Short mmCIF file of C-alpha atoms in Angstrom, two decimals:
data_model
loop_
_atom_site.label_atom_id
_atom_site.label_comp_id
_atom_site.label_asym_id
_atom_site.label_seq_id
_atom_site.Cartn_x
_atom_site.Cartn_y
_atom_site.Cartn_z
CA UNK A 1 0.00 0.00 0.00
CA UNK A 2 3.22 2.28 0.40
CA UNK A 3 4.51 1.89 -2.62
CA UNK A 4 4.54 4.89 -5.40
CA UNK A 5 2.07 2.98 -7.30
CA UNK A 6 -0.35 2.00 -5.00
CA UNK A 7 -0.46 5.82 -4.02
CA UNK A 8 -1.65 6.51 -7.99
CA UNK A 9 -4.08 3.59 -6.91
CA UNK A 10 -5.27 4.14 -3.39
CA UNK A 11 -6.27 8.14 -3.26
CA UNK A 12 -6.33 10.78 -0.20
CA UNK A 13 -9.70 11.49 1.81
CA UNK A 14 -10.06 14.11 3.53
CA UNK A 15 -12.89 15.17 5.48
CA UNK A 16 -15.24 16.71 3.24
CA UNK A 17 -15.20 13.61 0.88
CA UNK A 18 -16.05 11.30 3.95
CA UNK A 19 -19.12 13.55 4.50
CA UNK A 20 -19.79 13.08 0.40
CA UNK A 21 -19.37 9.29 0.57
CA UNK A 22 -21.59 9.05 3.86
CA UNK A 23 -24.32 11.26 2.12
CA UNK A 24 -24.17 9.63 -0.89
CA UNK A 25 -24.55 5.56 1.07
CA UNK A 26 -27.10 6.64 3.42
CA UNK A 27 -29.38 8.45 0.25
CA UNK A 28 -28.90 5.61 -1.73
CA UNK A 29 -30.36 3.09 1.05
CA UNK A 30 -33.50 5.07 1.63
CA UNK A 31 -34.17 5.67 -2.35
CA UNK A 32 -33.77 2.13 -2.90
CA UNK A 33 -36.12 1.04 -0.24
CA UNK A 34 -38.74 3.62 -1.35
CA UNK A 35 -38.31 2.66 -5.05
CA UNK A 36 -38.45 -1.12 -4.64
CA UNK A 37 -41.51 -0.57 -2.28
CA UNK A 38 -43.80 0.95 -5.84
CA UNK A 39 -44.86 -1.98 -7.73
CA UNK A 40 -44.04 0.18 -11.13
CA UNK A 41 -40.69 -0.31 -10.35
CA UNK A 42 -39.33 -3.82 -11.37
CA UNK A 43 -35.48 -2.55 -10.41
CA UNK A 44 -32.62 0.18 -10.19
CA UNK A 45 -29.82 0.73 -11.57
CA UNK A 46 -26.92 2.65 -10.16
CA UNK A 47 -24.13 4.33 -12.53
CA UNK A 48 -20.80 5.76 -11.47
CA UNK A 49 -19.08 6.24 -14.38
CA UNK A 50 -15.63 8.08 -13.13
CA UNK A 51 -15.63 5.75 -10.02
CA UNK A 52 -11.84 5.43 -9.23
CA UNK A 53 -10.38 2.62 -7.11
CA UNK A 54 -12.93 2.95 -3.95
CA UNK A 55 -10.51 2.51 -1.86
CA UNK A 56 -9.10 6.18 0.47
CA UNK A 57 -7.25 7.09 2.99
CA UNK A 58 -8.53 9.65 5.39
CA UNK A 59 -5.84 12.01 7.25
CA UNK A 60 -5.11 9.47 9.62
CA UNK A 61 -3.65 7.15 6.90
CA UNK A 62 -6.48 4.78 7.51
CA UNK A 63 -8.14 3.01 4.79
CA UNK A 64 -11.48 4.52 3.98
CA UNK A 65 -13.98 3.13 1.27
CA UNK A 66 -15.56 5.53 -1.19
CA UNK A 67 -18.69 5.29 -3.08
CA UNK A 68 -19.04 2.71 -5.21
CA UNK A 69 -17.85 -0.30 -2.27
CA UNK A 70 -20.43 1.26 0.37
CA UNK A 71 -23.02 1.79 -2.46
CA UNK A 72 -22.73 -1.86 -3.34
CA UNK A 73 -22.81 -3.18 -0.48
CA UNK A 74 -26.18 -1.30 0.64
CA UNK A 75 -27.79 -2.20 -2.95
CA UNK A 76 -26.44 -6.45 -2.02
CA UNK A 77 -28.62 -5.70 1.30
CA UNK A 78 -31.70 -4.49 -0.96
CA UNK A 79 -32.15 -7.53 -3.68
CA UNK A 80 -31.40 -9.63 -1.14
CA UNK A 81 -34.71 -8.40 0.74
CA UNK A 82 -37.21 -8.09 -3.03
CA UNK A 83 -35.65 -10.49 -4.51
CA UNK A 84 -38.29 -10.32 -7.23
CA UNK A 85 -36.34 -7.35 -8.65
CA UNK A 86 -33.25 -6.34 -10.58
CA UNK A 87 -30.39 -4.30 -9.12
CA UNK A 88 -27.90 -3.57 -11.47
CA UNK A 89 -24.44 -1.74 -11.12
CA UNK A 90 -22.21 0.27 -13.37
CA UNK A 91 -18.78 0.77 -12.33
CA UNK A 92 -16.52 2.67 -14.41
CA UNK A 93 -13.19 3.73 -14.58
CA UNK A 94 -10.42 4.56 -16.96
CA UNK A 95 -7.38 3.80 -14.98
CA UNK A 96 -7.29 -0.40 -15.29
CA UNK A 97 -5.76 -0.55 -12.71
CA UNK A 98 -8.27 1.32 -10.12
CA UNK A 99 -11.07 -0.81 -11.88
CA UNK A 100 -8.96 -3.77 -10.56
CA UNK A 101 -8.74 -2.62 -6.87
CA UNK A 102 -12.07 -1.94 -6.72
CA UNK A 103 -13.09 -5.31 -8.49
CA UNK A 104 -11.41 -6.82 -4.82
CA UNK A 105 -13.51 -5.02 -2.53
CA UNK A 106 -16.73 -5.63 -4.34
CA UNK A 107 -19.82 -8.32 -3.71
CA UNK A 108 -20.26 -11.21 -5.87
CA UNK A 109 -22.79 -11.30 -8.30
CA UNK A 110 -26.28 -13.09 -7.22
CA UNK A 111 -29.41 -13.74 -9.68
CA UNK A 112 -30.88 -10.70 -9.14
CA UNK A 113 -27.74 -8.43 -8.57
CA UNK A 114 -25.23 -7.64 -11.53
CA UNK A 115 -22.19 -5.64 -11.37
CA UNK A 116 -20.42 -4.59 -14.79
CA UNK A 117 -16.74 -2.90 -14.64
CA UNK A 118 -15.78 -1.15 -17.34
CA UNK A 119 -12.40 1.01 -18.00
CA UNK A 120 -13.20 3.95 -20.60
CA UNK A 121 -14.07 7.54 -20.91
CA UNK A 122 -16.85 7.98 -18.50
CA UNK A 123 -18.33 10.04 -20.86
CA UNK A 124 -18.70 7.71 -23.99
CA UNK A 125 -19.67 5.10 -21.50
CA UNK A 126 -23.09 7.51 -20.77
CA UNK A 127 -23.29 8.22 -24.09
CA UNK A 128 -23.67 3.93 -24.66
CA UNK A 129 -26.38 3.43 -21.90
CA UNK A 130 -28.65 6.74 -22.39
CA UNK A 131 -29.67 5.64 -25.59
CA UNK A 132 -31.13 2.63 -23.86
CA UNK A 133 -33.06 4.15 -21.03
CA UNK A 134 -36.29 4.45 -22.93
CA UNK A 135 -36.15 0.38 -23.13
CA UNK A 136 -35.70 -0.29 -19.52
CA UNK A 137 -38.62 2.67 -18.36
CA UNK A 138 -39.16 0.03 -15.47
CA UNK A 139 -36.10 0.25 -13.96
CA UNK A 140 -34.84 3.66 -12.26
CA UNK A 141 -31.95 5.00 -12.50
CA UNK A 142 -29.11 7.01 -10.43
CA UNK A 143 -25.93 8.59 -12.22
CA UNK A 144 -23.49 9.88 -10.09
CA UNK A 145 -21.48 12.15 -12.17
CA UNK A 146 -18.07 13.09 -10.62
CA UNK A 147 -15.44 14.37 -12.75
CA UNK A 148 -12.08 14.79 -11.92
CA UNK A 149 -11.84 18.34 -12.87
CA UNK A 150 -14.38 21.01 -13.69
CA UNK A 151 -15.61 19.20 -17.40
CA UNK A 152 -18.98 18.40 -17.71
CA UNK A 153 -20.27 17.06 -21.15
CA UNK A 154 -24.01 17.77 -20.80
CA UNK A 155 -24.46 15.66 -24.45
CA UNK A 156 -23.53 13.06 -22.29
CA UNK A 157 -26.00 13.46 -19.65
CA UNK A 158 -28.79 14.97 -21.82
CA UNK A 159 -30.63 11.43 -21.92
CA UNK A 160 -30.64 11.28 -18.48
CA UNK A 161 -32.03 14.72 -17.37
CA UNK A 162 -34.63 13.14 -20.42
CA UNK A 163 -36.25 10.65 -18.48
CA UNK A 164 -37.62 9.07 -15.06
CA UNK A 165 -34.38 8.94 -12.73
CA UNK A 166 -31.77 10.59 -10.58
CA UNK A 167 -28.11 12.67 -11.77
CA UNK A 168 -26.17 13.71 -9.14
CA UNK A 169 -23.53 16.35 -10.46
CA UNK A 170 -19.98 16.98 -8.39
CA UNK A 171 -19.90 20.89 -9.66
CA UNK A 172 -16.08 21.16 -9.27
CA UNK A 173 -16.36 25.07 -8.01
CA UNK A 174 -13.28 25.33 -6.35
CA UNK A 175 -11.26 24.62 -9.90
CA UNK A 176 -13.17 27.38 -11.65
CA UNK A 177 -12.93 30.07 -9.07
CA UNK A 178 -9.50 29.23 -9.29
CA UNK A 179 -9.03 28.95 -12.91
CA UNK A 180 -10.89 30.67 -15.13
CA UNK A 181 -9.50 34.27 -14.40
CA UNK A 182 -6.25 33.27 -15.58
CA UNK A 183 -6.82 30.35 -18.19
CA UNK A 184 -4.80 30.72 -21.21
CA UNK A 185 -4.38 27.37 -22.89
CA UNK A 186 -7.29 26.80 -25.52
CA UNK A 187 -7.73 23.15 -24.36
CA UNK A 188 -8.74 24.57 -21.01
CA UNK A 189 -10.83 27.42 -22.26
CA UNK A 190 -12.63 24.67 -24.43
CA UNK A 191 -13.29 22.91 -21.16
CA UNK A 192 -14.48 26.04 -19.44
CA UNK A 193 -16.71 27.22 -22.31
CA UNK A 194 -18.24 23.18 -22.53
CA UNK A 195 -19.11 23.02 -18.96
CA UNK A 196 -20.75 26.63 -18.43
CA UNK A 197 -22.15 26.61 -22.58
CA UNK A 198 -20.62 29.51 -23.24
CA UNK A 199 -19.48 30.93 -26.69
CA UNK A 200 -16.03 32.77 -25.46
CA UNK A 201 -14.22 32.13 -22.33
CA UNK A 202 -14.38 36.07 -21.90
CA UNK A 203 -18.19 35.47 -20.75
CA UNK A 204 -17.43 34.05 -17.50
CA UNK A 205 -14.39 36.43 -16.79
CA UNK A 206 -16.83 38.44 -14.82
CA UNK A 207 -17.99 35.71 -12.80
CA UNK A 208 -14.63 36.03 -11.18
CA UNK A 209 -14.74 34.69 -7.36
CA UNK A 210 -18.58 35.09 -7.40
CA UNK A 211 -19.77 31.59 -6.47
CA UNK A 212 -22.98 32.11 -7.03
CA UNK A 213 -22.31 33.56 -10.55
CA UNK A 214 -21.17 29.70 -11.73
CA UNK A 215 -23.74 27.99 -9.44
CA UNK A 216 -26.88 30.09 -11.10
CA UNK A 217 -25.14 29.75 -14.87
CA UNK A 218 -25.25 25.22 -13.99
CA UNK A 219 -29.01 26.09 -12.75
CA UNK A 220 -29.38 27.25 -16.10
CA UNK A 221 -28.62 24.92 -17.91
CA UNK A 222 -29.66 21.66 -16.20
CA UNK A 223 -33.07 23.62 -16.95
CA UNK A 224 -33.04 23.58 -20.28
CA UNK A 225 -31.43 20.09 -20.51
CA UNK A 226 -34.90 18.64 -19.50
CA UNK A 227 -36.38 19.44 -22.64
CA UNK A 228 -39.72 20.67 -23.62
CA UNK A 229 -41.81 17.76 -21.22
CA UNK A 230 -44.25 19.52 -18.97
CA UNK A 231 -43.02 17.39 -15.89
CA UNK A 232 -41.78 19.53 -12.96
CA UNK A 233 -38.00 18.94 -12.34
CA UNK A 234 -36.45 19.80 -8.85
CA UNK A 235 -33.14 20.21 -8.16
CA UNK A 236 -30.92 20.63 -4.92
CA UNK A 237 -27.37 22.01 -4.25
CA UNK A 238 -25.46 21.54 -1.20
CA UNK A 239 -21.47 23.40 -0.94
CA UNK A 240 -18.60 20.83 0.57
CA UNK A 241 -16.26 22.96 2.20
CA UNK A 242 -12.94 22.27 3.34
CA UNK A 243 -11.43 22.25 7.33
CA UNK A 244 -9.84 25.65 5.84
CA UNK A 245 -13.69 26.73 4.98
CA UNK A 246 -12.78 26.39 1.78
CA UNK A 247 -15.36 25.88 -0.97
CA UNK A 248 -14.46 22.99 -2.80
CA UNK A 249 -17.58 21.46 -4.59
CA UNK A 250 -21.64 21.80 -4.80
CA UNK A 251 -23.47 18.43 -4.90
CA UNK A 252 -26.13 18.92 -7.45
CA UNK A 253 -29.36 16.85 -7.19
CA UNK A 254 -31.26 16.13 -9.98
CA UNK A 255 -35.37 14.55 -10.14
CA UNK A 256 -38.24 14.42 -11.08
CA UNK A 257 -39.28 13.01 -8.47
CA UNK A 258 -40.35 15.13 -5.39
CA UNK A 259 -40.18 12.40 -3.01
CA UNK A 260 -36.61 11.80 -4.35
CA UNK A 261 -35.98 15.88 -4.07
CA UNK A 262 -37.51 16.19 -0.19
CA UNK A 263 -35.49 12.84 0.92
CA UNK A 264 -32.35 14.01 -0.81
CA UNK A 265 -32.29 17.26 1.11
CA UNK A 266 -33.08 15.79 4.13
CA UNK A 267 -30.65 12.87 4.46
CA UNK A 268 -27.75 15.88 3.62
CA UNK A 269 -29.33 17.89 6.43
CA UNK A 270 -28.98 14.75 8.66
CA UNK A 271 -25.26 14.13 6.96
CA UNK A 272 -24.26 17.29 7.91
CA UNK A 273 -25.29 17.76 11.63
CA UNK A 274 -28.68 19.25 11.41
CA UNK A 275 -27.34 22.23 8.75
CA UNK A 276 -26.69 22.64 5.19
CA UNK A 277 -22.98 21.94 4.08
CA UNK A 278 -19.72 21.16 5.97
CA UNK A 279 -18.92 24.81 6.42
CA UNK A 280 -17.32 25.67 9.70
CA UNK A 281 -19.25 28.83 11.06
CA UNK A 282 -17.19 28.86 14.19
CA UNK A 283 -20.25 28.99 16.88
CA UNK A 284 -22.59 30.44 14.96
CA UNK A 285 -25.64 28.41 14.70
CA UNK A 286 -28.38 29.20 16.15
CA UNK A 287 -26.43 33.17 17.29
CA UNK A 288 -29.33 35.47 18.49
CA UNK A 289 -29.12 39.25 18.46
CA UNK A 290 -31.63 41.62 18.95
CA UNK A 291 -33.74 43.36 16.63
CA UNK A 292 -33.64 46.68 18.26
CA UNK A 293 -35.70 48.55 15.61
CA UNK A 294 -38.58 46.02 16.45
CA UNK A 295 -40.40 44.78 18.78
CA UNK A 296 -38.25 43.01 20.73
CA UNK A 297 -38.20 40.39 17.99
CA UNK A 298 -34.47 38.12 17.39
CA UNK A 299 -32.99 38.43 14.14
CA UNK A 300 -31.34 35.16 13.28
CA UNK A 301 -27.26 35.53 11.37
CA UNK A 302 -28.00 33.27 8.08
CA UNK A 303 -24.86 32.63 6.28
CA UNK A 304 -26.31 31.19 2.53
CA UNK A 305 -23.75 28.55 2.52
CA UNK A 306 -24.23 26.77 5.89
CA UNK A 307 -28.24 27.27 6.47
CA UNK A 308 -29.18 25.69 10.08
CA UNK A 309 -32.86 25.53 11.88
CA UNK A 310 -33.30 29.07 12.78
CA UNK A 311 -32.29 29.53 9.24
CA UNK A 312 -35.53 27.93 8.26
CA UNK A 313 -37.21 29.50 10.87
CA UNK A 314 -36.80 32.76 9.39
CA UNK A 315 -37.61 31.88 6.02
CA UNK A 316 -41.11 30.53 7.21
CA UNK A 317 -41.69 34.10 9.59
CA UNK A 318 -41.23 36.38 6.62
CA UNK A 319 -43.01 34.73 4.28
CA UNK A 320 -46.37 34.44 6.36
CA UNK A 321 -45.49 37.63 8.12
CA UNK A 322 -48.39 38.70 9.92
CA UNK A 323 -50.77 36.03 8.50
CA UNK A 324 -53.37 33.83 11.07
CA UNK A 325 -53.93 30.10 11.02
CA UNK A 326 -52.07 29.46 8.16
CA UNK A 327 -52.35 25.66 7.85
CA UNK A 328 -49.41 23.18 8.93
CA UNK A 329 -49.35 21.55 5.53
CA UNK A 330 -49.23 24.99 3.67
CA UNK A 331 -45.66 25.36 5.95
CA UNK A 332 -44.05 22.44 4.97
CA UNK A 333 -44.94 23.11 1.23
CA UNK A 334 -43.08 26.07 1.48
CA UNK A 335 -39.62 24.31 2.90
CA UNK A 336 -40.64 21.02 0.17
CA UNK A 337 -39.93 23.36 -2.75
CA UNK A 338 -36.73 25.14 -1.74
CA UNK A 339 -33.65 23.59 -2.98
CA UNK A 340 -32.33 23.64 0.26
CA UNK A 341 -34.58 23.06 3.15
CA UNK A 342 -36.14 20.22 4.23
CA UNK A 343 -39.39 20.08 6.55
CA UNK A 344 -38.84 16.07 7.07
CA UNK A 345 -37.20 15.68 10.36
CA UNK A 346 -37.23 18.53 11.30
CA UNK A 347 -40.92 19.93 11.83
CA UNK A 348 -41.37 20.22 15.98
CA UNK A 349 -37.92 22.18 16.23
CA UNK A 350 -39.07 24.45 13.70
CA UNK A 351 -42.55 25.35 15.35
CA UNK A 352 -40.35 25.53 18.60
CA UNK A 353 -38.43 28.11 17.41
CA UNK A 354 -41.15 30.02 15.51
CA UNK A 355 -42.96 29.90 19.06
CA UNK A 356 -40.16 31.32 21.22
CA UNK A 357 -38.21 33.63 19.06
CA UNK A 358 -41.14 34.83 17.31
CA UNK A 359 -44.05 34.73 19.20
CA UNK A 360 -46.14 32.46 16.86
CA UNK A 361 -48.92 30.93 18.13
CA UNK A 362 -48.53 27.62 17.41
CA UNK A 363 -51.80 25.24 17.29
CA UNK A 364 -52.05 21.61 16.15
CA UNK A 365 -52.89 22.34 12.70
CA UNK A 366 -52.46 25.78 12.01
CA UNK A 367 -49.86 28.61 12.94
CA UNK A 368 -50.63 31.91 13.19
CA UNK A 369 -47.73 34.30 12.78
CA UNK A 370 -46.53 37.50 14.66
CA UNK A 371 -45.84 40.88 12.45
CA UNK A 372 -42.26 41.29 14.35
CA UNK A 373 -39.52 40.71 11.40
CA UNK A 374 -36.28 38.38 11.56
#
């Protein structure tokens, strides 16, 4: 395992891709479950197609599997329980030799559970399977989508944002904030211009270090590479940030499925300690202060990139500002369609804190709201 080779092989994992790999497992798990339990579905299939070896090391130097080992081993645990269903498994690398470590640490095939290993362009391997979705309507899918850089071939992953299953998109951020204000090579420019569909690398100069520049322009586009169908498509972004509160990646969800959309969000909520991302904020969930030019009602800090509970809590207060008996289910429809808050799991804190920092009146079915502002 020490030797220079096995280091190409076996790659670093540090915090922040722990917390990806646990989100990832745990998500998985429940969408299989929920999946298997609609008799529509006769399967899933699950698609990494830039998988690497599956095999880390976290800081410590201890060995640490990644994605595709705990992912297979939680999908074993589900046709083993409906066994009169398909699970099916692409794993896809183009190093041979990380397709071949991962090949040791991975289940054996049953009847109903099939693994396939393949070593080419992740890409051109999407580009083989989407074409074959509309034959297999029956079985769902979920592409995980993790380049190793900031390239993302959307012709690749057009089919899939085309019909009924999951993408999940590792939105390199921390490359093009880095990158793009200085790129001079025209292979790299190409790659910049691909990923953000842009004619001329000059249109994303002014993006500069504006995160949310590059995270609206991806919005963008994964809207318009669902097509012309009527269906409603929901889609959920989490930030990864390093121990140095770095911003490294966004996690992109893609559905069009809201139960799919409302689980993903809340198993990252869970993943991340009852807030939004990995981000550091140093003591400041859940900081108070006073509103002063109110009436005595608490304004809540809400940093955009680590959202906690009284983060909610605020967003539910001045949106019904003022209103009476607003119904509990009306609530919780407004959390279900952000792309970042949940209401699952977390409903009672929620009407605790809109109860004692802002003087709702909180019944069993309704909640009627004070007129003080957050």
């Amino acid at each position: 395992m020490d030797s220079s080779n096995n280091s190409k092989i076996i790659s670093d994992a540090h915090p922040h891709t722990i917390k990806k790999f646990e989100l990832i497992e745990t998500y998985i798990k429940s969408w299989a479950q929920k999946l298997m339990l609609n008799d529509s579905c006769s399967g899933i299939i699950f698609i990494d197609c830039m998988c690497n070896s599956g095999v880390y090391r976290d800081d410590d130097g201890k060995e640490v599997h990644g994605t595709p080992i705990r992912v297979a081993n939680a999908l074993l645990d589900v046709a083993r329980t409906y066994t009169d269903k398909q699970v099916h498994l692409f794993f896809n690398d183009y190093d041979t030799k990380k397709i071949e470590e991962l090949k040791k640490h991975l289940p054996q095939e049953e009847r109903n559970y099939k693994i396939v290993t393949t070593t080419r362009d992740g890409n051109e391997l999407l580009k083989w399977i989407g074409p074959q979705l509309n034959q297999n309507s029956h079985m769902h899918f979920f592409l995980l989508y993790d380049p190793y850089d900031a390239s993302i071939d959307w012709n690749a992953l057009m089919p899939f944002f085309r019909n009924w299953g999951e993408v999940l998109i590792n939105h390199m951020i921390s490359d093009s904030l880095r990158a793009i204000p200085q790129v001079k090579k025209e292979d790299k420019k190409k790659k910049y211009t691909g990923t953000y569909q842009v004619e001329d690398i000059s249109e994303l100069v002014p993006y500069g270090s504006d995160k949310a520049a590059y995270e609206k322009r991806l919005l963008e586009i994964i809207e318009k590479m669902k097509g012309a169908s009527s269906r409603i498509y929901y889609v959920a972004a989490f930030p990864f940030f390093n121990t140095r509160n770095a911003l490294v990646y966004d996690l992109v969800h893609c559905t069009s499925h809201e139960k799919g959309f409302k689980l993903f969000k809340s198993t990252a909520w869970k993943t991340f300690g009852d807030k939004s991302s990995t981000k550091n904020r140093h003591g400041m969930e859940g900081q108070l202060v006073l509103d002063f030019t109110g009436a005595g009602i608490v304004k809540t800090n809400v940093d955009e990139y680590c959202y906690d509970l009284n983060s909610m809590a605020l967003y539910i207060q001045e949106h019904f500002l003022g209103q009476k008996d607003v119904p509990l289910d009306e609530i919780w429809k407004l959390l279900d369609k952000h792309p970042v808050f949940p209401s699952d799991g977390y409903r009672n804190q929620i009407k605790a804190i809109l109860r004692d920092d802002y003087h709702a009146l909180v019944k069993q079915k309704t909640i009627s709201f004070s007129e003080g502002r957050g």
